[in-house]
Amino acid sequence: MSRLQIIVASTRPGRVGLPVGQWVESAAGKHGGFDEIDLTDLADLDLPLMDEPNHPRLSRYTKNHTKEWAARVGAADAYVFVLAEYNHSYTAGVKNAIDYLHNEWQYKPAGLVSYGGVSAGLRAAQAFKPVLLSLKMVPIVEGVMIPFVAQFLDDERVFTPNEMVETSANAMLDELGRWSGALTSLR
């Protein structure tokens, strides 16, 4: 049994991340490579700014929100981060969510779905990779870059990708499945 966690990194009102994350969830369901899919919206999770007294590598969590977050992240075999680009980087909310934990992330692959304007969120994705690597995660090469993301949203804020975006998502999900299986013995 394999579990994919999709993490929507933007928390601001009016964000595009949730519709994109919902599309990733649907695409992963159609793909069929994972038995369970957990769409995690960091806006709903509402983690306070890091408030644990112990270093995350010790896994001695004192707050219920951290224990719940650790269980959710620890249960996943692979991740997809849906990244907005703010000021040429990733959001503070996703950095905070990552920093809460340590061991739960290790030896798991991560796919990146980035979006924005002309840059398609690529600067956020590139800035995020060293953070993932420092936690012994494997950011896979295949990702999804969505330029001018607003063109894919309808009036109800439903994200409808073009063929190139769909093809990229399938390639990313294929690789996440491969890497997830290959890294199992290290977890």
mmCIF file of C-alpha atoms in Angstrom:
data_model
loop_
_atom_site.group_PDB
_atom_site.id
_atom_site.type_symbol
_atom_site.label_atom_id
_atom_site.label_comp_id
_atom_site.label_asym_id
_atom_site.label_seq_id
_atom_site.Cartn_x
_atom_site.Cartn_y
_atom_site.Cartn_z
ATOM 1 C CA MET A 1 0.000 0.000 0.000
ATOM 2 C CA SER A 2 1.382 3.408 -0.932
ATOM 3 C CA ARG A 3 0.260 6.829 0.153
ATOM 4 C CA LEU A 4 0.749 10.156 -1.635
ATOM 5 C CA GLN A 5 0.470 13.425 0.250
ATOM 6 C CA ILE A 6 -0.227 16.559 -1.781
ATOM 7 C CA ILE A 7 0.685 19.726 0.119
ATOM 8 C CA VAL A 8 -0.787 23.058 -0.982
ATOM 9 C CA ALA A 9 1.861 25.574 0.081
ATOM 10 C CA SER A 10 0.084 28.906 -0.320
ATOM 11 C CA THR A 11 -2.108 30.076 2.546
ATOM 12 C CA ARG A 12 -3.187 33.536 1.444
ATOM 13 C CA PRO A 13 -6.831 34.338 0.680
ATOM 14 C CA GLY A 14 -7.613 34.236 -3.036
ATOM 15 C CA ARG A 15 -4.749 31.885 -3.802
ATOM 16 C CA VAL A 16 -4.604 29.624 -6.821
ATOM 17 C CA GLY A 17 -2.884 26.773 -4.991
ATOM 18 C CA LEU A 18 -6.005 25.019 -3.773
ATOM 19 C CA PRO A 19 -7.612 24.592 -7.227
ATOM 20 C CA VAL A 20 -4.251 23.396 -8.568
ATOM 21 C CA GLY A 21 -3.899 21.000 -5.619
ATOM 22 C CA GLN A 22 -7.390 19.656 -6.202
ATOM 23 C CA TRP A 23 -6.491 19.010 -9.830
ATOM 24 C CA VAL A 24 -3.285 17.197 -8.739
ATOM 25 C CA GLU A 25 -5.412 15.059 -6.416
ATOM 26 C CA SER A 26 -7.744 14.190 -9.303
ATOM 27 C CA ALA A 27 -4.823 13.483 -11.645
ATOM 28 C CA ALA A 28 -3.204 11.209 -9.039
ATOM 29 C CA GLY A 29 -6.489 9.348 -8.618
ATOM 30 C CA LYS A 30 -6.763 8.790 -12.371
ATOM 31 C CA HIS A 31 -3.114 7.794 -12.544
ATOM 32 C CA GLY A 32 -3.725 4.961 -10.088
ATOM 33 C CA GLY A 33 -0.154 4.640 -8.842
ATOM 34 C CA PHE A 34 -1.044 5.306 -5.201
ATOM 35 C CA ASP A 35 -3.530 3.506 -2.980
ATOM 36 C CA GLU A 36 -4.257 6.563 -0.840
ATOM 37 C CA ILE A 37 -4.092 10.283 -1.574
ATOM 38 C CA ASP A 38 -4.034 12.906 1.166
ATOM 39 C CA LEU A 39 -4.656 16.481 0.002
ATOM 40 C CA THR A 40 -3.235 18.740 2.705
ATOM 41 C CA ASP A 41 -4.112 22.419 2.571
ATOM 42 C CA LEU A 42 -1.687 24.360 4.782
ATOM 43 C CA ALA A 43 -4.305 27.110 5.136
ATOM 44 C CA ASP A 44 -6.637 24.612 6.817
ATOM 45 C CA LEU A 45 -3.822 23.017 8.809
ATOM 46 C CA ASP A 46 -3.074 26.470 10.257
ATOM 47 C CA LEU A 47 0.184 25.577 12.016
ATOM 48 C CA PRO A 48 1.405 28.428 14.205
ATOM 49 C CA LEU A 49 4.899 29.728 13.650
ATOM 50 C CA MET A 50 7.195 27.001 15.011
ATOM 51 C CA ASP A 51 6.284 26.640 18.682
ATOM 52 C CA GLU A 52 7.926 23.367 19.719
ATOM 53 C CA PRO A 53 10.608 23.566 22.452
ATOM 54 C CA ASN A 54 12.664 20.591 21.174
ATOM 55 C CA HIS A 55 14.588 20.200 17.944
ATOM 56 C CA PRO A 56 12.441 18.326 15.395
ATOM 57 C CA ARG A 57 15.111 15.645 14.850
ATOM 58 C CA LEU A 58 14.371 14.402 18.395
ATOM 59 C CA SER A 59 10.680 13.752 17.573
ATOM 60 C CA ARG A 60 9.718 14.837 21.102
ATOM 61 C CA TYR A 61 6.668 16.834 20.169
ATOM 62 C CA THR A 62 4.687 18.590 22.876
ATOM 63 C CA LYS A 63 1.821 20.160 20.921
ATOM 64 C CA ASN A 64 -1.161 18.267 19.520
ATOM 65 C CA HIS A 65 -0.969 20.121 16.202
ATOM 66 C CA THR A 66 2.609 18.903 15.768
ATOM 67 C CA LYS A 67 1.769 15.321 16.731
ATOM 68 C CA GLU A 68 -1.094 15.287 14.216
ATOM 69 C CA TRP A 69 1.091 16.835 11.504
ATOM 70 C CA ALA A 70 3.872 14.313 12.224
ATOM 71 C CA ALA A 71 1.456 11.392 11.931
ATOM 72 C CA ARG A 72 0.087 12.674 8.642
ATOM 73 C CA VAL A 73 3.496 13.338 7.099
ATOM 74 C CA GLY A 74 4.978 10.125 8.499
ATOM 75 C CA ALA A 75 2.211 8.046 6.921
ATOM 76 C CA ALA A 76 3.064 9.274 3.415
ATOM 77 C CA ASP A 77 5.385 7.421 1.045
ATOM 78 C CA ALA A 78 5.743 10.319 -1.406
ATOM 79 C CA TYR A 79 4.855 13.990 -1.615
ATOM 80 C CA VAL A 80 3.756 16.548 -4.158
ATOM 81 C CA PHE A 81 4.289 20.160 -3.136
ATOM 82 C CA VAL A 82 2.067 22.676 -4.944
ATOM 83 C CA LEU A 83 4.234 25.789 -4.861
ATOM 84 C CA ALA A 84 3.371 29.387 -5.519
ATOM 85 C CA GLU A 85 6.208 31.769 -6.222
ATOM 86 C CA TYR A 86 6.346 34.785 -3.915
ATOM 87 C CA ASN A 87 9.217 37.218 -4.445
ATOM 88 C CA HIS A 88 11.301 34.657 -6.356
ATOM 89 C CA SER A 89 10.953 31.947 -3.702
ATOM 90 C CA TYR A 90 8.572 29.584 -1.900
ATOM 91 C CA THR A 91 6.066 30.617 0.742
ATOM 92 C CA ALA A 92 6.743 31.062 4.449
ATOM 93 C CA GLY A 93 3.875 28.688 5.258
ATOM 94 C CA VAL A 94 5.507 25.720 3.547
ATOM 95 C CA LYS A 95 8.886 26.449 5.138
ATOM 96 C CA ASN A 96 7.234 26.528 8.561
ATOM 97 C CA ALA A 97 5.380 23.263 7.873
ATOM 98 C CA ILE A 98 8.593 21.576 6.716
ATOM 99 C CA ASP A 99 10.580 22.831 9.715
ATOM 100 C CA TYR A 100 8.152 21.396 12.267
ATOM 101 C CA LEU A 101 9.374 17.883 11.472
ATOM 102 C CA HIS A 102 12.566 16.077 10.576
ATOM 103 C CA ASN A 103 12.567 12.275 10.607
ATOM 104 C CA GLU A 104 9.106 11.961 9.051
ATOM 105 C CA TRP A 105 10.347 13.429 5.744
ATOM 106 C CA GLN A 106 13.424 11.259 5.291
ATOM 107 C CA TYR A 107 14.004 8.923 2.352
ATOM 108 C CA LYS A 108 10.852 9.855 0.499
ATOM 109 C CA PRO A 109 10.509 11.357 -2.974
ATOM 110 C CA ALA A 110 8.990 14.767 -3.624
ATOM 111 C CA GLY A 111 7.434 16.065 -6.805
ATOM 112 C CA LEU A 112 7.041 19.787 -7.368
ATOM 113 C CA VAL A 113 4.110 21.473 -9.061
ATOM 114 C CA SER A 114 4.925 25.147 -9.409
ATOM 115 C CA TYR A 115 2.832 27.927 -10.851
ATOM 116 C CA GLY A 116 2.978 31.627 -11.444
ATOM 117 C CA GLY A 117 3.289 34.059 -14.311
ATOM 118 C CA VAL A 118 5.942 33.907 -16.991
ATOM 119 C CA SER A 119 8.377 32.012 -14.733
ATOM 120 C CA ALA A 120 5.809 29.291 -13.897
ATOM 121 C CA GLY A 121 7.054 29.267 -10.313
ATOM 122 C CA LEU A 122 10.420 27.790 -11.304
ATOM 123 C CA ARG A 123 12.383 30.055 -8.970
ATOM 124 C CA ALA A 124 10.305 28.826 -6.017
ATOM 125 C CA ALA A 125 10.879 25.203 -7.039
ATOM 126 C CA GLN A 126 14.622 25.698 -7.418
ATOM 127 C CA ALA A 127 14.890 27.493 -4.066
ATOM 128 C CA PHE A 128 12.903 24.714 -2.361
ATOM 129 C CA LYS A 129 15.050 21.792 -3.539
ATOM 130 C CA PRO A 130 17.988 22.379 -1.143
ATOM 131 C CA VAL A 131 15.537 22.401 1.785
ATOM 132 C CA LEU A 132 14.191 19.018 0.691
ATOM 133 C CA LEU A 133 17.677 17.612 0.185
ATOM 134 C CA SER A 134 18.747 18.707 3.668
ATOM 135 C CA LEU A 135 15.965 16.509 5.072
ATOM 136 C CA LYS A 136 17.140 13.509 2.999
ATOM 137 C CA MET A 137 14.169 13.804 0.674
ATOM 138 C CA VAL A 138 14.608 13.121 -3.031
ATOM 139 C CA PRO A 139 13.223 15.901 -5.227
ATOM 140 C CA ILE A 140 12.554 14.174 -8.537
ATOM 141 C CA VAL A 141 13.479 15.757 -11.833
ATOM 142 C CA GLU A 142 10.039 15.379 -13.381
ATOM 143 C CA GLY A 143 7.762 18.164 -12.244
ATOM 144 C CA VAL A 144 4.892 20.313 -13.398
ATOM 145 C CA MET A 145 5.454 23.959 -14.252
ATOM 146 C CA ILE A 146 2.362 26.040 -14.947
ATOM 147 C CA PRO A 147 3.017 29.417 -16.615
ATOM 148 C CA PHE A 148 0.349 32.104 -16.571
ATOM 149 C CA VAL A 149 -1.748 29.939 -14.282
ATOM 150 C CA ALA A 150 -4.818 32.198 -14.470
ATOM 151 C CA GLN A 151 -5.444 31.039 -18.058
ATOM 152 C CA PHE A 152 -6.331 27.581 -16.697
ATOM 153 C CA LEU A 153 -8.948 28.795 -14.190
ATOM 154 C CA ASP A 154 -12.613 29.240 -15.000
ATOM 155 C CA ASP A 155 -15.064 31.586 -13.259
ATOM 156 C CA GLU A 156 -15.646 29.019 -10.484
ATOM 157 C CA ARG A 157 -11.862 28.783 -9.936
ATOM 158 C CA VAL A 158 -11.651 25.245 -11.260
ATOM 159 C CA PHE A 159 -8.246 24.420 -12.720
ATOM 160 C CA THR A 160 -8.349 22.778 -16.159
ATOM 161 C CA PRO A 161 -4.872 22.026 -17.534
ATOM 162 C CA ASN A 162 -3.746 21.738 -21.113
ATOM 163 C CA GLU A 163 -2.252 18.547 -22.552
ATOM 164 C CA MET A 164 1.337 19.547 -21.736
ATOM 165 C CA VAL A 165 0.511 20.071 -18.052
ATOM 166 C CA GLU A 166 -1.369 16.760 -17.898
ATOM 167 C CA THR A 167 1.510 14.903 -19.559
ATOM 168 C CA SER A 168 3.967 16.459 -17.109
ATOM 169 C CA ALA A 169 1.812 15.387 -14.163
ATOM 170 C CA ASN A 170 1.671 11.784 -15.358
ATOM 171 C CA ALA A 171 5.448 11.680 -15.821
ATOM 172 C CA MET A 172 5.917 13.101 -12.305
ATOM 173 C CA LEU A 173 3.498 10.594 -10.774
ATOM 174 C CA ASP A 174 5.227 7.707 -12.586
ATOM 175 C CA GLU A 175 8.577 8.749 -11.140
ATOM 176 C CA LEU A 176 7.170 9.305 -7.652
ATOM 177 C CA GLY A 177 5.920 5.731 -7.691
ATOM 178 C CA ARG A 178 9.299 4.393 -8.827
ATOM 179 C CA TRP A 179 11.285 6.358 -6.281
ATOM 180 C CA SER A 180 8.849 5.634 -3.483
ATOM 181 C CA GLY A 181 9.306 1.905 -4.017
ATOM 182 C CA ALA A 182 13.075 2.193 -4.394
ATOM 183 C CA LEU A 183 13.460 4.183 -1.163
ATOM 184 C CA THR A 184 11.288 1.896 0.963
ATOM 185 C CA SER A 185 14.238 -0.086 2.299
ATOM 186 C CA LEU A 186 15.849 3.116 3.636
ATOM 187 C CA ARG A 187 12.794 4.133 5.652
#
